[in-house]
Coordinates of C-alpha atoms in Angstrom, one line a residue:
Chain K
M1489 CA -83.5 5.2 -55.8
R1490 CA -83.9 8.5 -56.0
Q1491 CA -86.4 9.9 -53.1
E1492 CA -87.5 13.1 -52.5
I1493 CA -88.5 14.1 -48.8
R1494 CA -90.4 17.3 -47.8
I1495 CA -90.1 19.0 -44.1
C1496 CA -92.9 21.4 -43.8
G1497 CA -94.2 23.7 -40.7
F1498 CA -93.2 27.0 -39.1
G1499 CA -90.2 28.8 -38.4
G1500 CA -89.2 27.4 -34.6
Q1501 CA -90.3 23.7 -35.0
G1502 CA -86.8 22.2 -36.0
V1503 CA -87.8 21.9 -39.8
I1504 CA -85.0 22.9 -41.6
T1505 CA -82.5 20.9 -38.6
A1506 CA -84.5 18.2 -39.1
S1507 CA -83.4 17.9 -42.4
V1508 CA -80.1 18.9 -41.9
I1509 CA -80.0 15.2 -39.9
L1510 CA -81.9 13.6 -42.7
G1511 CA -79.2 14.7 -45.2
K1512 CA -76.5 13.9 -43.0
A1513 CA -77.5 10.9 -41.8
A1514 CA -77.4 9.5 -45.7
A1515 CA -74.6 11.8 -47.1
V1516 CA -72.0 10.8 -43.9
Y1517 CA -73.6 7.5 -42.4
D1518 CA -74.9 5.8 -44.4
N1519 CA -72.6 6.7 -47.9
L1520 CA -75.5 8.0 -49.9
I1521 CA -75.5 11.1 -51.9
A1522 CA -77.6 13.7 -50.3
C1523 CA -78.8 17.3 -51.3
Q1524 CA -80.7 19.5 -48.9
S1525 CA -82.0 22.5 -49.2
Q1526 CA -84.3 25.1 -47.5
S1527 CA -86.7 27.8 -47.6
Y1528 CA -88.3 30.0 -45.4
G1529 CA -90.3 33.6 -44.8
P1530 CA -88.0 36.5 -43.2
E1531 CA -90.0 36.5 -40.2
A1532 CA -87.9 32.9 -39.1
R1533 CA -90.2 32.0 -36.2
G1534 CA -93.8 31.7 -36.8
G1535 CA -93.8 31.7 -40.3
A1536 CA -94.0 29.2 -42.9
A1537 CA -90.2 27.2 -43.0
R1538 CA -89.8 24.3 -45.7
A1539 CA -87.0 22.1 -46.0
E1540 CA -86.4 20.0 -48.7
V1541 CA -83.9 16.5 -48.9
I1542 CA -83.0 14.2 -52.1
I1543 CA -81.1 10.9 -51.4
D1544 CA -80.2 8.8 -54.3
D1545 CA -77.1 6.7 -55.0
K1546 CA -76.3 8.0 -58.1
P1547 CA -74.9 12.4 -58.1
I1548 CA -77.5 14.7 -57.7
G1549 CA -78.6 17.2 -60.6
C1550 CA -81.3 19.1 -60.2
P1551 CA -81.6 19.9 -56.3
G1552 CA -85.0 21.0 -56.1
V1553 CA -88.6 18.4 -54.7
H1554 CA -91.2 19.4 -57.2
V1555 CA -93.6 15.7 -56.7
A1556 CA -92.2 14.5 -53.1
D1557 CA -91.9 11.0 -52.4
I1558 CA -92.0 11.5 -48.9
L1559 CA -94.2 14.4 -47.0
I1560 CA -94.4 15.3 -43.3
A1561 CA -96.4 18.2 -43.1
M1562 CA -96.6 19.6 -38.8
S1563 CA -98.7 22.3 -39.5
I1564 CA -102.1 22.9 -41.0
E1565 CA -100.9 25.9 -43.9
A1566 CA -98.0 22.8 -44.8
F1567 CA -99.9 20.1 -45.5
T1568 CA -103.0 22.9 -47.3
R1569 CA -99.6 23.8 -49.3
Y1570 CA -97.6 20.8 -50.0
G1571 CA -100.6 17.7 -49.6
R1572 CA -101.5 17.5 -53.1
D1573 CA -98.1 17.3 -54.1
V1574 CA -96.9 13.9 -53.1
K1575 CA -96.5 10.9 -55.6
P1576 CA -99.3 9.1 -55.9
D1577 CA -97.1 5.5 -53.7
G1578 CA -95.8 8.8 -51.9
T1579 CA -95.7 7.9 -48.3
I1580 CA -97.3 11.3 -46.4
I1581 CA -96.9 12.1 -42.1
I1582 CA -98.4 14.6 -40.0
D1583 CA -98.5 15.5 -36.5
P1584 CA -102.5 14.4 -36.3
D1585 CA -102.6 17.4 -33.3
L1586 CA -101.0 20.3 -35.8
V1587 CA -102.6 19.0 -39.4
V1588 CA -106.8 18.9 -38.0
I1589 CA -108.8 18.6 -41.3
P1590 CA -111.8 16.9 -42.2
D1591 CA -110.6 15.5 -45.6
L1592 CA -107.0 13.9 -44.2
P1593 CA -106.3 11.3 -46.8
E1594 CA -106.8 7.7 -45.4
R1595 CA -102.7 6.7 -46.2
A1596 CA -100.9 9.7 -43.5
Y1597 CA -99.3 8.2 -41.4
P1598 CA -100.0 10.3 -38.2
I1599 CA -97.4 10.9 -35.7
P1600 CA -98.4 13.1 -32.7
A1601 CA -94.2 14.1 -32.6
T1602 CA -95.1 17.2 -30.5
R1603 CA -97.1 15.7 -28.1
I1604 CA -94.7 12.2 -28.5
A1605 CA -92.1 14.7 -27.3
E1606 CA -93.7 17.3 -24.6
N1607 CA -94.2 13.9 -22.7
L1608 CA -90.6 13.4 -23.0
G1609 CA -90.1 17.0 -21.1
N1610 CA -89.4 19.1 -24.2
T1611 CA -91.8 19.9 -27.2
V1612 CA -88.2 21.2 -29.1
V1613 CA -87.4 17.6 -29.9
A1614 CA -90.7 17.0 -31.9
N1615 CA -88.8 17.3 -34.9
I1616 CA -86.8 14.4 -34.5
V1617 CA -89.3 12.5 -33.1
M1618 CA -90.5 12.9 -36.4
L1619 CA -87.1 12.0 -37.6
G1620 CA -87.5 9.0 -36.1
A1621 CA -91.4 8.2 -37.4
V1622 CA -89.9 8.6 -40.9
T1623 CA -86.6 6.0 -40.9
A1624 CA -89.1 3.5 -39.4
I1625 CA -91.7 4.2 -42.0
T1626 CA -90.2 4.3 -45.1
G1627 CA -86.1 3.1 -43.8
V1628 CA -85.1 6.0 -46.1
V1629 CA -81.8 5.6 -44.3
S1630 CA -80.7 3.2 -41.8
E1631 CA -81.6 3.9 -38.0
E1632 CA -77.8 3.7 -37.0
A1633 CA -77.2 6.7 -39.9
I1634 CA -79.7 8.5 -38.8
H1635 CA -78.7 8.1 -34.6
A1636 CA -75.4 8.8 -35.0
S1637 CA -76.3 12.1 -37.4
T1638 CA -78.9 13.0 -34.7
I1639 CA -75.9 12.5 -31.7
K1640 CA -73.5 14.6 -33.6
S1641 CA -75.9 17.7 -34.6
V1642 CA -77.4 18.6 -31.2
P1643 CA -75.5 19.5 -28.5
A1644 CA -74.1 17.2 -25.9
R1645 CA -76.2 18.2 -22.8
F1646 CA -79.0 17.6 -24.8
K1647 CA -78.0 14.3 -26.2
E1648 CA -80.1 11.7 -24.4
L1649 CA -82.9 13.7 -24.5
N1650 CA -82.6 13.3 -28.0
E1651 CA -81.7 9.2 -28.6
R1652 CA -85.1 9.0 -26.4
A1653 CA -87.0 11.6 -28.7
L1654 CA -85.5 9.3 -31.8
A1655 CA -86.4 5.9 -30.1
A1656 CA -90.4 7.2 -29.2
G1657 CA -90.9 8.2 -33.0
I1658 CA -89.2 5.3 -34.3
A1659 CA -91.6 3.1 -31.5
A1660 CA -94.3 5.0 -32.8
G1661 CA -93.5 4.6 -37.2
H1662 CA -92.6 0.1 -36.0
E1663 CA -96.2 0.7 -34.4
L1664 CA -98.2 2.3 -37.7
K1665 CA -96.8 0.2 -40.3
G1666 CA -97.1 -2.6 -38.2
L1667 CA -100.9 -1.9 -38.1
G1668 CA -100.9 -1.6 -42.2
R1669 CA -101.9 2.3 -41.6
G1670 CA -100.7 4.2 -45.2
Chain U
M1326 CA -49.7 29.1 -41.3
D1327 CA -49.7 25.8 -38.9
R1328 CA -51.7 23.3 -40.9
A1329 CA -52.2 21.0 -38.5
L1330 CA -53.9 24.0 -36.9
I1331 CA -56.1 24.1 -40.2
R1332 CA -57.2 20.1 -40.2
R1333 CA -58.0 21.0 -36.2
A1334 CA -59.9 23.8 -36.5
L1335 CA -61.7 22.0 -39.8
G1336 CA -62.5 18.9 -38.3
D1337 CA -64.3 16.2 -39.4
K1338 CA -62.8 14.8 -43.3
V1339 CA -66.6 13.6 -44.3
Q1340 CA -68.9 16.6 -43.5
F1341 CA -72.4 17.7 -44.3
I1342 CA -72.3 21.6 -45.7
Q1343 CA -73.0 24.6 -47.2
G1344 CA -71.7 26.2 -50.4
D1345 CA -70.5 29.5 -47.9
D1346 CA -69.7 27.3 -45.6
A1347 CA -67.8 25.2 -48.3
C1348 CA -65.8 28.7 -49.9
A1349 CA -64.7 29.1 -46.4
Y1350 CA -63.4 25.8 -45.6
G1351 CA -61.6 25.9 -49.0
A1352 CA -59.8 29.9 -48.2
L1353 CA -58.4 28.8 -45.1
L1354 CA -56.6 25.3 -46.8
A1355 CA -55.5 27.6 -49.3
G1356 CA -53.7 29.4 -46.9
C1357 CA -56.5 32.6 -46.2
N1358 CA -54.8 34.1 -43.5
F1359 CA -56.7 37.6 -44.1
F1360 CA -61.0 37.8 -44.1
A1361 CA -62.7 41.4 -44.6
G1362 CA -65.7 41.4 -45.5
Y1363 CA -69.7 43.3 -44.3
P1364 CA -72.8 40.8 -43.8
I1365 CA -75.1 40.2 -46.2
T1366 CA -77.8 37.5 -47.3
P1367 CA -77.3 34.8 -48.7
A1368 CA -73.3 35.7 -48.8
T1369 CA -73.2 36.0 -44.7
E1370 CA -72.5 32.4 -44.0
V1371 CA -69.1 32.4 -45.7
A1372 CA -68.1 35.9 -43.6
E1373 CA -69.9 34.1 -40.2
Q1374 CA -67.6 30.6 -40.9
M1375 CA -64.4 32.5 -41.6
S1376 CA -64.7 34.5 -37.9
I1377 CA -65.1 31.4 -36.2
L1378 CA -62.3 29.8 -38.1
L1379 CA -59.4 32.3 -38.9
P1380 CA -59.0 33.3 -35.1
L1381 CA -58.4 29.2 -34.5
V1382 CA -55.5 29.5 -36.6
G1383 CA -53.5 32.9 -36.1
G1384 CA -55.9 34.6 -38.9
C1385 CA -57.5 37.9 -39.0
Y1386 CA -61.2 38.4 -39.5
I1387 CA -62.7 42.1 -39.5
Q1388 CA -65.9 43.2 -40.1
M1389 CA -65.7 46.5 -41.7
E1390 CA -68.1 49.2 -42.1
D1391 CA -69.2 48.6 -45.4
E1392 CA -68.2 47.2 -48.6
I1393 CA -65.7 49.9 -50.3
A1394 CA -63.7 49.3 -47.1
S1395 CA -63.7 46.1 -46.8
M1396 CA -62.1 45.6 -50.7
G1397 CA -59.7 48.5 -49.5
A1398 CA -58.4 46.0 -46.6
L1399 CA -57.8 43.9 -48.3
V1400 CA -55.5 45.5 -50.4
G1401 CA -53.6 47.0 -47.9
A1402 CA -53.4 43.1 -46.0
S1403 CA -52.2 41.3 -49.2
W1404 CA -49.8 44.1 -49.7
T1405 CA -48.2 43.1 -46.2
G1406 CA -48.7 38.9 -47.4
A1407 CA -51.6 37.7 -46.4
K1408 CA -53.9 35.6 -48.5
T1409 CA -57.1 37.8 -48.5
M1410 CA -60.6 37.1 -49.3
T1411 CA -63.8 38.9 -48.9
S1412 CA -67.6 37.3 -49.3
T1413 CA -70.7 39.4 -50.4
S1414 CA -74.0 39.3 -52.6
G1415 CA -75.1 42.1 -55.0
P1416 CA -75.6 45.1 -53.8
G1417 CA -72.1 44.8 -51.7
F1418 CA -70.5 43.6 -55.3
S1419 CA -71.6 47.4 -56.0
L1420 CA -69.6 48.8 -54.1
M1421 CA -66.1 47.3 -54.4
Q1422 CA -66.3 48.8 -57.7
E1423 CA -63.6 50.6 -57.4
N1424 CA -61.1 49.5 -55.1
L1425 CA -61.8 45.7 -57.6
G1426 CA -60.2 48.1 -60.4
Y1427 CA -57.6 49.2 -57.8
A1428 CA -56.7 45.8 -57.0
I1429 CA -55.8 45.1 -60.9
M1430 CA -53.9 48.3 -61.3
T1431 CA -51.8 47.4 -58.2
E1432 CA -51.4 43.7 -58.9
T1433 CA -53.3 42.7 -56.0
P1434 CA -54.0 39.1 -55.2
C1435 CA -57.1 38.4 -53.4
V1436 CA -60.5 36.4 -53.5
V1437 CA -63.4 38.3 -53.8
V1438 CA -67.1 35.6 -53.4
N1439 CA -70.4 36.9 -54.6
V1440 CA -73.1 34.7 -53.4
Q1441 CA -75.4 36.2 -56.3
R1442 CA -79.4 37.0 -55.0
S1443 CA -81.7 38.8 -57.4
G1444 CA -80.9 42.2 -58.0
P1445 CA -80.9 45.2 -59.5
S1446 CA -80.4 46.8 -56.1
T1447 CA -81.5 44.9 -53.1
G1448 CA -83.6 42.5 -55.3
Q1449 CA -84.7 39.7 -53.5
P1450 CA -81.8 39.1 -50.5
T1451 CA -82.7 34.9 -50.2
M1452 CA -83.1 33.8 -53.7
G1453 CA -80.5 32.7 -55.7
A1454 CA -79.9 34.8 -59.5
Y1455 CA -76.6 34.8 -61.7
G1456 CA -77.5 38.8 -62.4
D1457 CA -73.8 39.8 -62.1
M1458 CA -72.0 37.7 -64.5
M1459 CA -71.4 40.9 -67.0
Q1460 CA -70.8 43.2 -63.8
A1461 CA -68.3 40.6 -63.0
R1462 CA -66.7 41.8 -66.4
W1463 CA -66.9 45.3 -67.4
G1464 CA -67.9 46.5 -63.6
T1465 CA -64.7 48.0 -62.6
H1466 CA -63.8 50.9 -64.4
G1467 CA -61.3 51.2 -67.6
D1468 CA -59.6 48.2 -69.9
H1469 CA -59.2 44.8 -67.9
E1470 CA -59.0 41.6 -67.7
I1471 CA -60.4 39.2 -64.4
I1472 CA -60.4 36.1 -63.6
M1473 CA -63.9 34.3 -62.6
L1474 CA -65.0 30.6 -61.3
C1475 CA -68.6 29.5 -61.0
P1476 CA -68.5 26.4 -58.9
A1477 CA -71.5 24.1 -59.4
S1478 CA -71.9 21.9 -56.1
I1479 CA -71.1 21.7 -52.3
Q1480 CA -67.1 20.4 -52.8
E1481 CA -66.3 22.3 -56.4
S1482 CA -67.3 25.1 -53.9
L1483 CA -64.2 24.3 -51.9
D1484 CA -61.9 23.0 -54.9
L1485 CA -62.8 26.0 -56.5
T1486 CA -62.0 28.3 -53.8
I1487 CA -58.4 26.9 -54.0
V1488 CA -58.1 27.1 -57.4
A1489 CA -59.0 30.9 -57.0
F1490 CA -56.1 31.2 -54.4
N1491 CA -53.8 29.6 -56.4
L1492 CA -54.6 32.3 -59.6
S1493 CA -54.9 35.4 -57.8
E1494 CA -51.0 34.4 -55.8
Q1495 CA -49.6 33.3 -59.8
F1496 CA -51.5 36.0 -61.7
R1497 CA -51.2 39.0 -58.7
T1498 CA -54.8 39.7 -59.7
P1499 CA -57.4 39.4 -58.2
V1500 CA -60.2 36.6 -58.7
L1501 CA -63.3 36.3 -58.6
L1502 CA -65.2 33.2 -57.1
F1503 CA -69.4 33.1 -57.7
I1504 CA -72.2 31.0 -56.4
D1505 CA -75.7 31.7 -55.8
G1506 CA -78.1 32.4 -53.0
E1507 CA -79.7 28.7 -53.4
L1508 CA -75.9 26.9 -53.9
G1509 CA -74.9 29.0 -50.8
H1510 CA -77.2 27.7 -48.5
M1511 CA -77.2 24.5 -50.4
R1512 CA -76.1 21.1 -48.3
E1513 CA -73.8 18.1 -49.7
R1514 CA -71.3 16.4 -48.5
L1515 CA -68.3 17.7 -48.4
V1516 CA -64.9 15.3 -48.2
I1517 CA -61.9 17.6 -46.8
P1518 CA -58.9 17.1 -49.5
D1519 CA -55.3 15.9 -47.6
E1520 CA -53.0 18.1 -47.2
D1521 CA -50.8 15.7 -49.9
E1522 CA -54.0 16.4 -52.9
L1523 CA -53.4 20.1 -52.5
E1524 CA -51.5 21.6 -54.8
L1525 CA -50.9 25.2 -53.3
V1526 CA -49.6 28.2 -55.5
E1527 CA -47.8 31.0 -53.7
R1528 CA -47.0 35.0 -55.5
P1529 CA -43.5 34.7 -57.0
M1530 CA -41.3 36.7 -54.3
F1531 CA -38.5 39.4 -54.6
N1532 CA -35.5 37.2 -54.6
G1533 CA -33.3 39.9 -53.2
Q1534 CA -30.6 39.8 -56.2
G1535 CA -30.2 43.4 -56.8
K1536 CA -32.0 46.6 -56.5
Y1537 CA -36.4 45.5 -56.0
L1538 CA -38.4 47.1 -59.0
P1539 CA -41.4 45.9 -58.0
F1540 CA -43.7 46.3 -61.1
A1541 CA -40.8 44.7 -63.3
T1542 CA -41.4 41.7 -65.0
D1543 CA -39.6 39.2 -66.9
A1544 CA -41.7 36.6 -69.8
S1545 CA -44.0 35.6 -67.4
L1546 CA -45.4 39.1 -66.8
V1547 CA -45.7 38.9 -63.5
P1548 CA -43.7 41.4 -61.3
T1549 CA -42.0 39.8 -58.2
F1550 CA -42.8 40.7 -54.8
A1551 CA -41.6 41.7 -51.6
P1552 CA -44.0 42.6 -48.7
F1553 CA -44.1 45.9 -46.9
G1554 CA -42.2 45.7 -43.9
S1555 CA -39.6 43.8 -45.9
G1556 CA -37.2 46.8 -46.2
H1557 CA -37.7 47.5 -49.4
R1558 CA -38.5 50.8 -51.3
T1559 CA -42.5 50.1 -52.8
Y1560 CA -44.9 52.6 -53.9
V1561 CA -48.2 51.7 -54.7
T1562 CA -50.6 53.6 -56.7
G1563 CA -54.1 53.0 -59.0
L1564 CA -52.1 55.6 -61.1
T1565 CA -50.9 54.3 -64.6
H1566 CA -47.0 53.4 -62.7
N1567 CA -43.8 52.7 -64.1
E1568 CA -41.0 49.8 -62.8
Q1569 CA -40.5 51.3 -59.8
G1570 CA -44.4 52.0 -58.4
L1571 CA -44.1 56.2 -59.9
P1572 CA -47.0 58.0 -61.0
R1573 CA -46.2 58.4 -64.8
S1574 CA -49.7 59.3 -65.6
S1575 CA -48.8 61.4 -68.5
S1576 CA -47.1 59.3 -70.9
A1577 CA -48.8 57.1 -73.6
E1578 CA -46.2 54.6 -73.9
I1579 CA -46.3 53.9 -70.1
H1580 CA -49.6 53.6 -69.6
D1581 CA -49.9 51.3 -73.3
K1582 CA -47.3 48.9 -71.5
L1583 CA -48.7 48.7 -68.6
V1584 CA -52.3 48.4 -69.0
R1585 CA -51.8 45.8 -72.4
R1586 CA -49.2 43.8 -69.9
L1587 CA -52.1 43.6 -67.3
A1588 CA -54.3 42.0 -69.7
D1589 CA -51.9 40.3 -71.3
K1590 CA -50.8 38.3 -68.2
I1591 CA -54.0 37.2 -68.3
N1592 CA -54.9 36.2 -71.5
N1593 CA -51.0 34.6 -72.7
H1594 CA -52.4 32.0 -69.4
R1595 CA -55.3 31.5 -70.9
D1596 CA -54.6 27.1 -70.8
Q1597 CA -53.5 27.7 -67.6
I1598 CA -56.9 29.3 -66.6
I1599 CA -59.7 28.2 -68.1
R1600 CA -62.0 25.2 -67.3
Y1601 CA -64.8 23.5 -68.7
E1602 CA -67.1 20.1 -68.3
E1603 CA -68.5 18.2 -71.8
F1604 CA -70.9 15.9 -72.2
Y1605 CA -71.4 13.6 -75.4
A1606 CA -69.1 16.8 -76.8
D1607 CA -68.7 14.0 -80.2
D1608 CA -72.1 12.8 -81.0
C1609 CA -74.9 15.6 -80.5
D1610 CA -77.2 17.8 -82.8
I1611 CA -78.2 20.1 -79.6
A1612 CA -76.0 21.8 -77.4
I1613 CA -76.6 22.9 -73.9
I1614 CA -74.0 26.0 -72.7
T1615 CA -74.9 26.8 -68.8
Y1616 CA -73.1 27.5 -65.7
G1617 CA -73.3 27.4 -62.1
I1618 CA -76.4 25.6 -60.4
T1619 CA -78.2 25.7 -63.6
A1620 CA -76.1 23.1 -65.0
R1621 CA -77.1 20.6 -62.7
T1622 CA -80.7 20.7 -63.6
C1623 CA -79.2 20.8 -67.7
R1624 CA -77.2 17.5 -66.4
D1625 CA -79.9 15.4 -65.6
V1626 CA -82.3 16.6 -68.7
V1627 CA -79.8 15.9 -71.1
E1628 CA -79.8 11.9 -70.1
Q1629 CA -83.7 12.3 -70.7
A1630 CA -83.9 14.0 -73.4
R1631 CA -81.0 11.6 -75.2
S1632 CA -83.1 8.6 -74.2
K1633 CA -86.0 10.4 -75.8
G1634 CA -83.9 10.5 -78.6
I1635 CA -83.1 14.1 -79.3
K1636 CA -79.0 14.0 -79.3
V1637 CA -78.1 17.1 -76.5
G1638 CA -74.5 17.6 -75.7
M1639 CA -73.7 20.0 -72.4
L1640 CA -70.4 22.1 -72.3
R1641 CA -70.6 23.4 -68.5
L1642 CA -68.7 26.7 -68.0
I1643 CA -66.5 26.4 -65.0
T1644 CA -64.1 29.8 -66.0
I1645 CA -66.6 32.4 -66.9
W1646 CA -63.8 35.1 -67.1
P1647 CA -61.5 35.2 -69.5
F1648 CA -64.3 33.6 -71.5
P1649 CA -63.8 30.2 -73.4
D1650 CA -64.7 30.9 -76.7
D1651 CA -61.9 29.1 -78.7
T1652 CA -64.4 26.0 -76.9
V1653 CA -67.6 27.9 -78.1
A1654 CA -66.7 27.9 -81.1
R1655 CA -65.4 24.4 -81.8
W1656 CA -69.3 23.3 -80.4
S1657 CA -70.5 25.7 -82.6
E1658 CA -69.2 23.7 -85.8
C1659 CA -70.5 20.4 -84.5
V1660 CA -74.1 21.3 -83.8
Q1661 CA -76.9 22.2 -85.4
A1662 CA -78.0 24.8 -82.2
I1663 CA -77.1 25.4 -78.5
L1664 CA -79.9 26.2 -75.3
V1665 CA -78.2 29.1 -73.1
P1666 CA -80.5 28.8 -70.1
E1667 CA -79.9 31.0 -67.7
M1668 CA -80.5 32.6 -64.4
N1669 CA -80.8 36.4 -65.5
L1670 CA -82.2 37.9 -68.3
G1671 CA -79.5 37.1 -71.0
Q1672 CA -76.1 37.9 -70.2
M1673 CA -73.6 34.4 -70.3
I1674 CA -75.1 34.4 -73.9
H1675 CA -73.7 37.7 -75.1
P1676 CA -70.2 36.7 -75.4
I1677 CA -71.3 32.9 -76.4
R1678 CA -72.8 34.8 -79.4
E1679 CA -69.9 36.5 -80.0
A1680 CA -67.9 33.1 -80.4
V1681 CA -70.7 31.0 -81.9
A1682 CA -70.6 33.8 -84.9
G1683 CA -73.9 32.7 -86.6
R1684 CA -72.7 29.2 -87.4
C1685 CA -75.3 27.9 -85.4
K1686 CA -78.8 29.1 -84.3
V1687 CA -78.5 30.0 -80.2
A1688 CA -81.7 30.2 -78.5
P1689 CA -82.1 31.9 -74.8
L1690 CA -83.9 30.2 -71.9
F1691 CA -84.1 32.9 -69.4
R1692 CA -85.5 32.7 -65.6
I1693 CA -85.5 35.1 -63.0
G1694 CA -87.3 35.5 -59.6
G1695 CA -85.0 33.6 -57.5
E1696 CA -86.1 29.5 -58.6
I1697 CA -84.2 27.3 -60.2
H1698 CA -85.3 25.9 -63.8
T1699 CA -86.9 22.9 -63.2
P1700 CA -86.4 20.1 -65.9
V1701 CA -89.8 19.8 -67.4
E1702 CA -88.9 23.8 -69.2
I1703 CA -85.4 22.7 -70.0
L1704 CA -86.4 19.2 -72.1
T1705 CA -90.1 21.4 -73.2
A1706 CA -87.1 24.0 -74.5
L1707 CA -85.0 21.3 -75.9
E1708 CA -88.0 20.1 -77.6
E1709 CA -89.1 22.6 -78.8
L1710 CA -85.4 22.9 -81.0
Q1711 CA -85.5 20.0 -82.0
C1712 CA -89.0 20.4 -84.0
Q1713 CA -87.4 23.7 -85.6
L1714 CA -84.1 21.9 -86.9
C1715 CA -86.6 19.1 -88.4

């Protein structure tokens, strides 16, 4: 079941945090094997950020993602760079307000995570909205696991905001999935 | 140290954390109560974690002015009886060489973690590499042996840090634990071992009977220890010294006896120090010999290659120094070729060739630049090797 997930965007969007929460959901709460790694430019905020998570039910050897099963792109640059490195039957999830390009593939799921987060009161939780969406669309981890992992990973005073972001992301994901988009 | 306090400081039994953090956790479990270091990418998280953890358990963390001083502080603290560790990367490890030799000569237990990045010099700070393997062996001057371990996972980073402390205490010598930037910053599940799963070794202590000779030894070749301040006269010097620790630097006989003993105390116990992992050892034509993070990709490729009909086995070195030459020699007797993937331009291939002694072909597969080997390039190398053998 090896699933290779690449989350990318720019520094400050919480791309790496999202990957850690996803990996933790799998490895600690879903009892799967997970391996998370990241790379980012020296200028962390605003520079390109990329994180990778591999989830499997067997021990993970090679920790690198080559052609992803799931791509989450939160910037044009990220999509242009990694949009093609997705398996033919893989899943692409983008933030349509940030990845504004004419030739977006038909199968891409548009999740306006930043706009949803803004409506919840703080764009900082856009990454958590995305995590909710990826869980609903792909089922790569369970909703219980992503919830437990998110709560464990965020400061207590932001618990409620993050829970709402996750729920909104899950709802947005289910809605698109229900429409048969993808 | 209060074990309950350590448990509380470490938190949940199952976590999802980085290799650097796992080293720090392992150190705490091993009883490390002193850390001196200087932050450097990609090793900073080891120091950061120790700066958080040690004050919680009554230990001491010092951020030093540089790596030379860090290593010096380790030696001093260890002589008070503390279990000591530092962490660094290539540029800092270069600076530590002088005092590393001092720790070897003065039989001072300590653990040095090197989260390797690409060199030479400041190189690629955020990228992983295994370019310090030979510096670890011969970086400090003079005849000496060194113990070095190379984990390949987050769990192993914790487990082997504990082993590193144990070996350093048992043999009263510095032990090196080498990971790389990739493993140091990678996250995986970590299960913190329970108290009854831990085996901790303490340095042999002076029992108070008779006169204390700080460098006198029995058959173990490891002298007993009385910490500074325990009431015994101890002289510690990097000069060639007698059993009292007093400088005797003009005597060929004393120098020969001392330096041979320092080497023998490690070499005579190779069976207790050397660790490795073997796959398909009895059923292969080609072997991969590798270590560190590269071994993970190789392990995947072994299965892929076997499913394509290439009979490949794998030897993963866990203990790098002392080098397991008997094991490598045994493999070379059973295979036609050995592939050596390394994240450098060829370092461990040298002792491998020496151990193989021409019995089979040894093929390099070197990669530098900070990225790990891809499964495809290893598989291609194996296929080419297979063709050459046919």
